[in-house]
Coordinates of N, CA, C and O in Angstrom, one line a residue:
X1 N 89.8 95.4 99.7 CA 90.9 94.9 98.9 C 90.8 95.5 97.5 O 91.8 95.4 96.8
X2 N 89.7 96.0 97.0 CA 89.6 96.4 95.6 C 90.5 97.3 95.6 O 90.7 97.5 94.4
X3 N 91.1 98.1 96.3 CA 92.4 99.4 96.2 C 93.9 98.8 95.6 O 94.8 99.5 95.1
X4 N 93.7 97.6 95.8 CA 95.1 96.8 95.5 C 94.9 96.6 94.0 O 95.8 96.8 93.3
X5 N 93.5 96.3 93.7 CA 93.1 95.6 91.7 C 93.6 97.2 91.1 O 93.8 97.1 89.9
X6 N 93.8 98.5 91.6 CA 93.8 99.5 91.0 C 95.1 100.3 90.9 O 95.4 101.1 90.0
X7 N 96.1 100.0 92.1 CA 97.5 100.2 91.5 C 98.1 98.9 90.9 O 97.6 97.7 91.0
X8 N 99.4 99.2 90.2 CA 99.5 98.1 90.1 C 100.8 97.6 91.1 O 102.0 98.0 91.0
X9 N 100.5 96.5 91.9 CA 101.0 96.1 92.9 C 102.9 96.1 92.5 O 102.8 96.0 91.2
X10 N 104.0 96.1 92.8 CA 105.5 95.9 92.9 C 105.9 94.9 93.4 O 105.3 94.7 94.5
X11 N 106.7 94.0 93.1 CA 107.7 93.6 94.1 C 108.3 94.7 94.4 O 108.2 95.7 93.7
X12 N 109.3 94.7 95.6 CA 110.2 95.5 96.2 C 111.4 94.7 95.8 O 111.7 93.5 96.0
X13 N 112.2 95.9 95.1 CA 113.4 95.8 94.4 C 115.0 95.9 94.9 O 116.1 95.7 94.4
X14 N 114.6 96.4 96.2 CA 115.6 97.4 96.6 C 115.8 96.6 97.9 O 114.8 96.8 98.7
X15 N 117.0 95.7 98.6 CA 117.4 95.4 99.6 C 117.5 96.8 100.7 O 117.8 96.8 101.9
X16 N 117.4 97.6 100.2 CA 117.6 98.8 101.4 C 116.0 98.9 101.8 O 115.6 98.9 103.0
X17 N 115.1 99.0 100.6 CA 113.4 99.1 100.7 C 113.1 97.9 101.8 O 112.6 98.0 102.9
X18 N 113.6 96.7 101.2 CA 113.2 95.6 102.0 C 113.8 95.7 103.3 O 112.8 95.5 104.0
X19 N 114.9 96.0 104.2 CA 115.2 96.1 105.1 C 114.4 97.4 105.9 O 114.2 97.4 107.1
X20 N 114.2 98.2 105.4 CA 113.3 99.4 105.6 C 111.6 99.3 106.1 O 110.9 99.8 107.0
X21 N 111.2 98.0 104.6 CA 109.6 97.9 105.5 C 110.3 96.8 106.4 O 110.5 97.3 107.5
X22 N 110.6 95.8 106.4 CA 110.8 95.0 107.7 C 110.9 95.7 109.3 O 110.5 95.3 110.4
X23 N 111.8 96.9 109.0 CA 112.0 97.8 110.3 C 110.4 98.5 110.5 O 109.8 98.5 111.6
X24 N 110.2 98.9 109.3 CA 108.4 100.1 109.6 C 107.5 99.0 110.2 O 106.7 99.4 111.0
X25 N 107.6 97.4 109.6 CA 106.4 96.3 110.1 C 106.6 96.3 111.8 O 105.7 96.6 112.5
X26 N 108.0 95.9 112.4 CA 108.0 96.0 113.4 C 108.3 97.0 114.4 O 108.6 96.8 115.5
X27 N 108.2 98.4 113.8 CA 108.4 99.7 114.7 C 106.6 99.8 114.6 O 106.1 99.9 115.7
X28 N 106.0 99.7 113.8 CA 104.5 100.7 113.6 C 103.7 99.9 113.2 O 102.8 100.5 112.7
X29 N 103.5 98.1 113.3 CA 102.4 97.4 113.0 C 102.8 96.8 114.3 O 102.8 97.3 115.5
X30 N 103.3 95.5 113.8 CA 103.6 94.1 115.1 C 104.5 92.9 114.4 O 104.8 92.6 113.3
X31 N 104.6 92.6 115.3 CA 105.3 91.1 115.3 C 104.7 90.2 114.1 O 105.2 89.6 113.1
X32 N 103.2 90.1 114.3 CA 103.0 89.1 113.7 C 102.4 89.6 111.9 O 102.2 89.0 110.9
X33 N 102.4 91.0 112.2 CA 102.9 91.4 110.8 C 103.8 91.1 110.1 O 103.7 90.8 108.9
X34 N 104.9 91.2 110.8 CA 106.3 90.9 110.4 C 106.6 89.6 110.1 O 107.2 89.3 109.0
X35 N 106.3 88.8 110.8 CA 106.7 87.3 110.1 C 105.4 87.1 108.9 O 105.6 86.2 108.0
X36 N 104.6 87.5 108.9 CA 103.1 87.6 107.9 C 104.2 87.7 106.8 O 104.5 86.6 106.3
X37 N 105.0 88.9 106.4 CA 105.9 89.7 105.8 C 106.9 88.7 105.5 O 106.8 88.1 104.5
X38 N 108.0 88.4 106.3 CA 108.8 87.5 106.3 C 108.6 86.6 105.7 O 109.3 86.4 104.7
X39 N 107.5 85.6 106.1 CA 107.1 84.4 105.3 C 106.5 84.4 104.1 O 106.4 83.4 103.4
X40 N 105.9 85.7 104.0 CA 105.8 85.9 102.3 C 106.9 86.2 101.4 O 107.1 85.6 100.4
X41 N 107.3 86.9 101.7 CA 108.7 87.1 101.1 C 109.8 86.1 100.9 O 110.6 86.1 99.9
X42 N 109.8 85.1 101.9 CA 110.5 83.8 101.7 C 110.3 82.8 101.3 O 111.2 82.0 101.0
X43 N 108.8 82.5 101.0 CA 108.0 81.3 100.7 C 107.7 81.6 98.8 O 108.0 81.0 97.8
X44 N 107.0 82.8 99.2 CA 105.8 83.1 97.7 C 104.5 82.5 98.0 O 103.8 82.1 97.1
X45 N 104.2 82.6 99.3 CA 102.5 81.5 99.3 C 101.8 82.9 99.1 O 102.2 84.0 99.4
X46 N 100.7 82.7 98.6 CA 100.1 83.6 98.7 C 99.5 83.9 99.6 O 99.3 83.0 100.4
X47 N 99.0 85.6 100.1 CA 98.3 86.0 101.3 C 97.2 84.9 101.9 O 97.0 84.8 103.1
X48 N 96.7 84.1 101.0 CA 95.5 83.5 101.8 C 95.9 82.1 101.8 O 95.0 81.5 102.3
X49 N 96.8 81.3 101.6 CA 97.4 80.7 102.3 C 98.6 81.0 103.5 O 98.9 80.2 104.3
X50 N 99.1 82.1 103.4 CA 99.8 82.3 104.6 C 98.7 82.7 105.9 O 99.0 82.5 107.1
X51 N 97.7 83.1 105.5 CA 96.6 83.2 106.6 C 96.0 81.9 107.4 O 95.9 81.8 108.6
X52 N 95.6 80.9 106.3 CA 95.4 79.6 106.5 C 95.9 78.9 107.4 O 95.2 78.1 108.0
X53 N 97.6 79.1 107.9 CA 98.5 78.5 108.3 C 98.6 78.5 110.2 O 98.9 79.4 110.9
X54 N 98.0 76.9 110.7 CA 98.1 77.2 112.2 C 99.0 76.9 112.8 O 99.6 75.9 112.4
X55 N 99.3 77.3 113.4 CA 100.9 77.4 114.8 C 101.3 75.8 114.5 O 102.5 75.7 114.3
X56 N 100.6 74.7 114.4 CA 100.6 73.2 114.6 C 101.5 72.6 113.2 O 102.3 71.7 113.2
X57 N 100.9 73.4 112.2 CA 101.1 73.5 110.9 C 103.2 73.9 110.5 O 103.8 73.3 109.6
X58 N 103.6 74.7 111.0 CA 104.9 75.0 111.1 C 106.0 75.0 112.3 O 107.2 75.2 112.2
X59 N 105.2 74.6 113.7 CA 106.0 74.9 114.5 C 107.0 73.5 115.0 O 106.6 72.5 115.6
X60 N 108.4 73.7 114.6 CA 109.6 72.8 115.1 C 109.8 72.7 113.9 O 111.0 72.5 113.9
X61 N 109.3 72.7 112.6 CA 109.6 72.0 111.5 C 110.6 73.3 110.7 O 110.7 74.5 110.9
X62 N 111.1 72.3 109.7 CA 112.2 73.3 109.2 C 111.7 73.5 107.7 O 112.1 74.5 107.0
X63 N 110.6 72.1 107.0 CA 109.9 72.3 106.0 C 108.1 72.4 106.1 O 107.6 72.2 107.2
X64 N 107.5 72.6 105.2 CA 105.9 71.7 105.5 C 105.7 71.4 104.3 O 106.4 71.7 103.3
X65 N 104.3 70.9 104.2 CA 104.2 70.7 102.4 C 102.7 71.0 103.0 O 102.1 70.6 104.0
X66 N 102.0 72.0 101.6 CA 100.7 72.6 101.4 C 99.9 72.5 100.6 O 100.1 73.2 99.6
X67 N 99.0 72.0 100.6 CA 98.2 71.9 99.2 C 97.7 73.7 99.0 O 97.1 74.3 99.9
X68 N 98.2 74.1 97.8 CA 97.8 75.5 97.8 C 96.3 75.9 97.4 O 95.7 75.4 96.5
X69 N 96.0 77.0 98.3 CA 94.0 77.1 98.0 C 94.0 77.8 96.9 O 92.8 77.5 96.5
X70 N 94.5 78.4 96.1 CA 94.1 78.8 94.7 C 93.9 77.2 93.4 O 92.9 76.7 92.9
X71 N 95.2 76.9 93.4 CA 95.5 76.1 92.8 C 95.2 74.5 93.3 O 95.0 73.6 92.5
X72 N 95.2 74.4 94.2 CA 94.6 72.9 95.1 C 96.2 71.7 94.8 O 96.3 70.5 95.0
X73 N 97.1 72.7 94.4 CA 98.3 71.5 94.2 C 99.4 71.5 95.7 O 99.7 72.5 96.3
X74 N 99.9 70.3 95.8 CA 101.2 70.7 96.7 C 101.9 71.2 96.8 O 102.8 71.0 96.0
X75 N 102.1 71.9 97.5 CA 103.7 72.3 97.4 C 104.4 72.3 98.9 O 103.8 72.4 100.0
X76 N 106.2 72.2 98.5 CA 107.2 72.1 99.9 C 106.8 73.5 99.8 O 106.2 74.2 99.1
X77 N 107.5 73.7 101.0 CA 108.2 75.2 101.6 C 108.7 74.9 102.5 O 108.2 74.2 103.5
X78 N 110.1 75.5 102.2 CA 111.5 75.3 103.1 C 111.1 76.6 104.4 O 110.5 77.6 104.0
X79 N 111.2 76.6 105.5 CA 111.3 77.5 106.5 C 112.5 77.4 107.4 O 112.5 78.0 108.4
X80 N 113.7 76.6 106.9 CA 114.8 77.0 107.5 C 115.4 78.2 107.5 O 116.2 78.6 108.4
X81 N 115.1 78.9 106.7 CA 115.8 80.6 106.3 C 115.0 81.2 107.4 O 115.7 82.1 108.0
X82 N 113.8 81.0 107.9 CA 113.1 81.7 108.8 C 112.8 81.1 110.1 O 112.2 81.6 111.1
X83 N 113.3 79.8 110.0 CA 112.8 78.8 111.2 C 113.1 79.9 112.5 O 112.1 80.5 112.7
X84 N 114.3 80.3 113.3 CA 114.7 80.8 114.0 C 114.0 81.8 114.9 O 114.0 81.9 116.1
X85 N 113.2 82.8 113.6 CA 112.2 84.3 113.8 C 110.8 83.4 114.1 O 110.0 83.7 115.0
X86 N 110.8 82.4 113.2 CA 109.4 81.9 113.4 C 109.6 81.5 114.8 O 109.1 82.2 115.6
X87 N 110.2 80.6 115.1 CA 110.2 79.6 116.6 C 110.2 80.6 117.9 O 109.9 80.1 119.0
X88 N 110.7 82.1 117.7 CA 110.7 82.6 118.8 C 109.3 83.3 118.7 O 108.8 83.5 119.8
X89 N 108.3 83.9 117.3 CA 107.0 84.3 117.6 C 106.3 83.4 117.6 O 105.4 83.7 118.5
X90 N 106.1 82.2 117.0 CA 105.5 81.2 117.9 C 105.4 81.0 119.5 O 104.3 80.8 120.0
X91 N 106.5 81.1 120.4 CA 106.3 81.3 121.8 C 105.3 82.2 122.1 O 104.6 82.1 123.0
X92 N 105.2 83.3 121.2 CA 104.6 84.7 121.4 C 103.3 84.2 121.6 O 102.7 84.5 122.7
X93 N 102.7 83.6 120.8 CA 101.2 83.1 120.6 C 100.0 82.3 121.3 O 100.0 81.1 121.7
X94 N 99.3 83.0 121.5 CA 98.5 82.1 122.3 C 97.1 82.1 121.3 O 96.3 83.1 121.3
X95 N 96.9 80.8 120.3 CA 95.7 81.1 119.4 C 96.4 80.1 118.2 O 97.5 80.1 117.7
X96 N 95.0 78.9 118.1 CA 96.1 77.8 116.8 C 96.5 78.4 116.0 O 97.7 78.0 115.7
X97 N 96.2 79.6 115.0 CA 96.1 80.7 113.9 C 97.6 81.1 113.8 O 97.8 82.0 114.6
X98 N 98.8 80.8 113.0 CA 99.4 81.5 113.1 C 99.6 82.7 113.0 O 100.3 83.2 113.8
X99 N 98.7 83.6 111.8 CA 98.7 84.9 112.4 C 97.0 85.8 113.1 O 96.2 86.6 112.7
X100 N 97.1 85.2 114.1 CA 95.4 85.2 115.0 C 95.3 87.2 114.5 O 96.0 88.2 114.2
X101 N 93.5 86.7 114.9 CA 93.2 88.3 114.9 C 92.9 88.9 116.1 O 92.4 88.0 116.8
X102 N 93.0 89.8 116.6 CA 92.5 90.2 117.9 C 91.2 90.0 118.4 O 90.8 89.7 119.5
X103 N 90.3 90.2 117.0 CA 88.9 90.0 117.4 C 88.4 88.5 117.2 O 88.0 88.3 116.1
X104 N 88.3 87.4 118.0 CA 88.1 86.3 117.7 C 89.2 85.3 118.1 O 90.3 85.5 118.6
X105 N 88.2 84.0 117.5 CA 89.7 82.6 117.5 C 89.6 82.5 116.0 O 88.8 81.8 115.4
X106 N 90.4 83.4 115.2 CA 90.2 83.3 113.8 C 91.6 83.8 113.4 O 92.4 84.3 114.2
X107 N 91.7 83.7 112.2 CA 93.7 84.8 111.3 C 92.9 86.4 110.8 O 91.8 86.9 110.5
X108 N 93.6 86.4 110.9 CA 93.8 87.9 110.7 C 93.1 88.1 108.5 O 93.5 87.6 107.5
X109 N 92.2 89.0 108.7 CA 91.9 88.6 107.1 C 92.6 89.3 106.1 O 93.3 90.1 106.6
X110 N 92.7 89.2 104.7 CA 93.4 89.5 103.9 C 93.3 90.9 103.8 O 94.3 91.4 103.5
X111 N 92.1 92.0 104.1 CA 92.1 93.0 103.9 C 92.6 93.5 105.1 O 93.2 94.5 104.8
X112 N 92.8 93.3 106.3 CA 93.6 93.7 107.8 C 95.5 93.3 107.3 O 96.4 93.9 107.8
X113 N 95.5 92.4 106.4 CA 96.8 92.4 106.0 C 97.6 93.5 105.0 O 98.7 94.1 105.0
X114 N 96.4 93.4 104.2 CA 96.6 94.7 103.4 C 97.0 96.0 103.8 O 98.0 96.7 103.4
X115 N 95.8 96.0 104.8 CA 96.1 97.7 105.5 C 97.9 97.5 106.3 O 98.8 98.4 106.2
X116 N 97.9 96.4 107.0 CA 99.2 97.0 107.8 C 100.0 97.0 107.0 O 100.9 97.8 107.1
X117 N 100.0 95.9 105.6 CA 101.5 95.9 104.7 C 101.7 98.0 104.5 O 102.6 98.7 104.7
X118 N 100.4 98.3 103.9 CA 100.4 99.6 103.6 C 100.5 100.9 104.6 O 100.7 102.0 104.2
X119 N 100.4 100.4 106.0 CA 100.5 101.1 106.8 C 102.0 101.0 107.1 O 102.4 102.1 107.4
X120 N 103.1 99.8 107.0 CA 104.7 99.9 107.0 C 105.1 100.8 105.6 O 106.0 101.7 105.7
X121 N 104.6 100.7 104.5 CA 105.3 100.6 103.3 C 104.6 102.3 103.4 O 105.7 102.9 103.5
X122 N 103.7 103.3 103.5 CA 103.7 104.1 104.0 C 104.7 105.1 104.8 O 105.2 106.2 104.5
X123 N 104.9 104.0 106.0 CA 106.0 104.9 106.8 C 107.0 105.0 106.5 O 107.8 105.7 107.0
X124 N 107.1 104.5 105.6 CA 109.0 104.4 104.7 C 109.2 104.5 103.1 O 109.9 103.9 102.3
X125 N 108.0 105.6 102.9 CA 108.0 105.6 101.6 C 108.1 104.8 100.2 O 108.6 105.1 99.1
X126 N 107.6 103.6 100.7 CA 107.6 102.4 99.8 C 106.2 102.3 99.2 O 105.2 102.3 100.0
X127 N 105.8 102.4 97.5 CA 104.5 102.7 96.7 C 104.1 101.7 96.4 O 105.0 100.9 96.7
X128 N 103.0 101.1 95.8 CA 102.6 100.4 94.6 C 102.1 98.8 95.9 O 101.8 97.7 95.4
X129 N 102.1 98.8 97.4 CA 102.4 97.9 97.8 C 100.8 97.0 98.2 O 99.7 97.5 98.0
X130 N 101.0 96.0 98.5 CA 99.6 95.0 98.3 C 100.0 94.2 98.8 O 101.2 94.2 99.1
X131 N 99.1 93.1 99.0 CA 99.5 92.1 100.0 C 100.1 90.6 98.8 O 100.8 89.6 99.2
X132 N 99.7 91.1 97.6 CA 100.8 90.1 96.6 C 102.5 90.9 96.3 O 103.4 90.5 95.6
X133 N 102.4 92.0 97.1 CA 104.2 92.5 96.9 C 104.7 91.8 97.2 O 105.7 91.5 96.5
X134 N 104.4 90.6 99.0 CA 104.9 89.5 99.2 C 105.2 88.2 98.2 O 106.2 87.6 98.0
X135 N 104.0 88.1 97.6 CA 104.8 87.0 96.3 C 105.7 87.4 95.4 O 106.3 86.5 94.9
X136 N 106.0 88.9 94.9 CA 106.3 89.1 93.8 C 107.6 89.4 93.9 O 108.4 89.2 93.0
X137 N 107.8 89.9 95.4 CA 109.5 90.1 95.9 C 110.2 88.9 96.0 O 111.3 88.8 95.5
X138 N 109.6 87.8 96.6 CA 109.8 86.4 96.4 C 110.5 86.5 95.2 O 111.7 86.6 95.1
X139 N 109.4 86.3 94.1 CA 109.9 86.1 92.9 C 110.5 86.5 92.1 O 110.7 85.9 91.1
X140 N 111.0 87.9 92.4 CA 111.7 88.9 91.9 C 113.4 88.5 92.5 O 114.4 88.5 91.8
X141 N 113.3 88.2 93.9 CA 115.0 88.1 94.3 C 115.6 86.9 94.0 O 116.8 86.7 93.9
X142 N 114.4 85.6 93.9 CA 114.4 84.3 93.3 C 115.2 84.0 92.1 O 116.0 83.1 91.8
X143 N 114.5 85.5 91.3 CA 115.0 85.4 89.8 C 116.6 85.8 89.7 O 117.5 85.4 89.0
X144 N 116.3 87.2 90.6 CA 118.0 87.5 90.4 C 119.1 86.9 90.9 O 120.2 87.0 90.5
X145 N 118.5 86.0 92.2 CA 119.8 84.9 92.7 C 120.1 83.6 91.9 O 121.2 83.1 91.9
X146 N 119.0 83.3 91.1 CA 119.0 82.0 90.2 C 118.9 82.2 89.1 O 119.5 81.2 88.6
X147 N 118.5 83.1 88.1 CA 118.3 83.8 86.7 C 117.5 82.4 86.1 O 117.4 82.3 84.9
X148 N 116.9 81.1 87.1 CA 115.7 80.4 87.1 C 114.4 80.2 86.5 O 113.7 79.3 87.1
X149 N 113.9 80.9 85.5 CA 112.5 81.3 85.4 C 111.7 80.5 84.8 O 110.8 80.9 84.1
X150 N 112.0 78.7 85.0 CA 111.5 77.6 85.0 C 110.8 77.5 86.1 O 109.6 77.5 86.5
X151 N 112.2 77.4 86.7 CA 112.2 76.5 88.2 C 111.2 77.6 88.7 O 110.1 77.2 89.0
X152 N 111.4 78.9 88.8 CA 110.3 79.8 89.2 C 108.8 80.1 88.9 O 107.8 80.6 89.4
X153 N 109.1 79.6 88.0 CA 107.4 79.8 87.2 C 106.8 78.3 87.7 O 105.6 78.3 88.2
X154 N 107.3 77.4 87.7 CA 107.1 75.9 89.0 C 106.6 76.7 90.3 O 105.5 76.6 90.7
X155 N 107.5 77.3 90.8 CA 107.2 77.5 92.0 C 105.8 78.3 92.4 O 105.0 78.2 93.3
X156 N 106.0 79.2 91.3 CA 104.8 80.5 90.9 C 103.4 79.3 90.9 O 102.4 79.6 91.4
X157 N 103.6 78.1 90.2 CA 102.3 77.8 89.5 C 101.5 78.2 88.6 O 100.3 78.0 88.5
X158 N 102.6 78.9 87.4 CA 102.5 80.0 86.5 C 102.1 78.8 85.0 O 102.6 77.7 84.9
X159 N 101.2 79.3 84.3 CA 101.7 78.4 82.6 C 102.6 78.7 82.2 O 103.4 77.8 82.4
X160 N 103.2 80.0 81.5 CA 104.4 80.3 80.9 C 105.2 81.0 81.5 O 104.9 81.7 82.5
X161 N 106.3 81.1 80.9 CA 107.5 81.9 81.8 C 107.2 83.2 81.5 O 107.1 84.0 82.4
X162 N 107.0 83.6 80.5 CA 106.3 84.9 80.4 C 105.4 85.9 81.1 O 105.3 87.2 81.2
X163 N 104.7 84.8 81.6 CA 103.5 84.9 83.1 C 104.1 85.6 84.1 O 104.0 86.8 84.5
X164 N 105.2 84.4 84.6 CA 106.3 84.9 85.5 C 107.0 86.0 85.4 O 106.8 86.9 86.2
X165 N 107.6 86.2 84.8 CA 108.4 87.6 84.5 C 107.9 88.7 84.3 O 108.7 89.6 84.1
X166 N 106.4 89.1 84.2 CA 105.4 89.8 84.1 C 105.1 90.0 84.9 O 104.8 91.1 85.2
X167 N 104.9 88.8 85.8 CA 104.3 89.2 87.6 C 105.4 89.9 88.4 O 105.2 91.0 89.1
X168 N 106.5 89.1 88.1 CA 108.1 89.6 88.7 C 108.1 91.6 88.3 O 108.2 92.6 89.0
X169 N 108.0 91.5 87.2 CA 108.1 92.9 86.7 C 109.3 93.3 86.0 O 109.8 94.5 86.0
X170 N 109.9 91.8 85.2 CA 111.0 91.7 84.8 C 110.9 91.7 83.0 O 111.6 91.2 82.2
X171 N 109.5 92.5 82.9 CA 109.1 92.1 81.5 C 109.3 93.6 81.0 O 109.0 94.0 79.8
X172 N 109.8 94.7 82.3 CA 110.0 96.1 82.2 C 110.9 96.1 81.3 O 111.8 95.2 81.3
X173 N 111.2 97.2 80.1 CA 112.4 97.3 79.3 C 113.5 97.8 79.9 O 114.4 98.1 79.1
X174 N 113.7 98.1 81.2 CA 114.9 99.0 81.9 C 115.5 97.2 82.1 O 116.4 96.7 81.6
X175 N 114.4 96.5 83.2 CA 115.3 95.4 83.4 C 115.7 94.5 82.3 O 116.7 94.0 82.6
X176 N 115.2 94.2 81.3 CA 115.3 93.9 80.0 C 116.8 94.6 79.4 O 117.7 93.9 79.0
X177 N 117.0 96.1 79.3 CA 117.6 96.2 79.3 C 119.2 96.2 80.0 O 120.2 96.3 79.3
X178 N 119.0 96.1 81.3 CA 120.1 95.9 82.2 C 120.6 94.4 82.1 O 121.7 94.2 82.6
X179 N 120.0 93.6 81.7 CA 120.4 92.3 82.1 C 121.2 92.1 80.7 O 121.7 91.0 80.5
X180 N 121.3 93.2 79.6 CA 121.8 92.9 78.6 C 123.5 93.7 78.5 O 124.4 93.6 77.6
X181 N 123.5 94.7 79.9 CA 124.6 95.6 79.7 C 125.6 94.9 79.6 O 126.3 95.4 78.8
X182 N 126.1 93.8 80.2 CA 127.3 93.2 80.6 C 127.8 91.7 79.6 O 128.7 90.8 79.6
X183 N 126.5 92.1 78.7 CA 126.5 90.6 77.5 C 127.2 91.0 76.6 O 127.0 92.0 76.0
X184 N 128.6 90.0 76.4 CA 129.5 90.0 75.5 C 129.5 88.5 74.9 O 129.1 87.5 75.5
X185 N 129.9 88.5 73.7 CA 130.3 86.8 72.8 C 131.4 87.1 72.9 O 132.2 86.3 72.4

């Protein structure tokens, strides 16, 4: 995983990108890359709690609540947006692990996650990618649907909003300046 500390990781900005690795996860990794993907992208948990997470833990439910392993605090997460994808790879599964590894009764580890996010985002010409692009896309489309960066930097588990918008990549002067094209008094 030290190859990730050395670019500097992206959210994915681009609804065509995003639609793009989702297709490369499930043409050229698997399924359970894909919701790996999915549920980072929809949640913001981080990779090592979305690893953490067994079949028992999400399955039927439309929320759960997590004590997060970095931070050791609770949090909801809504999975109605994904309940549907989830409930049909859940059938898939035979292993408590939501995302099991082939070798073992264990998840899949953060550096095996890494490689496949990089082996989709690869095939589709998508750069800079890591297994935190999952949180940061989160909190990147978060921001632009809600322009929230309270409520998001809560959700982040961030100290300041500044934190946030830094991780987001919203502390760039293009988006800094774009958010200011359309400001009139």
């Amino acid at each position: 995983m030290a190859k990730e500390h050395l670019i500097d990781v992206q959210p994915i900005r681009s609804l065509e990108k995003l639609d793009d690795m989702k297709w490369s996860l499930k043409r050229h990794c698997s399924e359970r890359d894909y919701i790996l993907f999915l549920l980072g992208i929809n949640t913001g948990l981080r990779v090592s709690d979305l690893l953490s997470l067994k079949v028992k833990d999400v399955k039927g439910k439309m929320k759960i609540i997590i004590k997060e392993g970095k931070t050791k605090k609770p949090r909801t997460i809504q999975l109605n947006n994904v309940f549907n994808e989830l409930a049909t790879y859940i059938d898939t599964i035979d292993s408590e692990w939501l995302f099991p590894s082939r070798k073992g009764d264990k998840p899949i580890s953060k550096i095996q996650a890494y490689r496949q996010l990089n082996k989709a985002a690869d095939m589709v010409d998508i750069e800079s990618v890591g297994t935190h692009t999952m949180r940061k896309t989160f909190g990147y489309w978060y921001y632009k649907q809600s322009k929230d960066v309270a409520k998001l930097q809560m959700i982040l588990n961030h100290s300041h909003p500044e934190i946030t918008l830094k991780y987001i990549g919203i502390a760039d002067e293009e988006e800094i300046e774009d958010s200011l094209n359309g400001f009139v008094l």
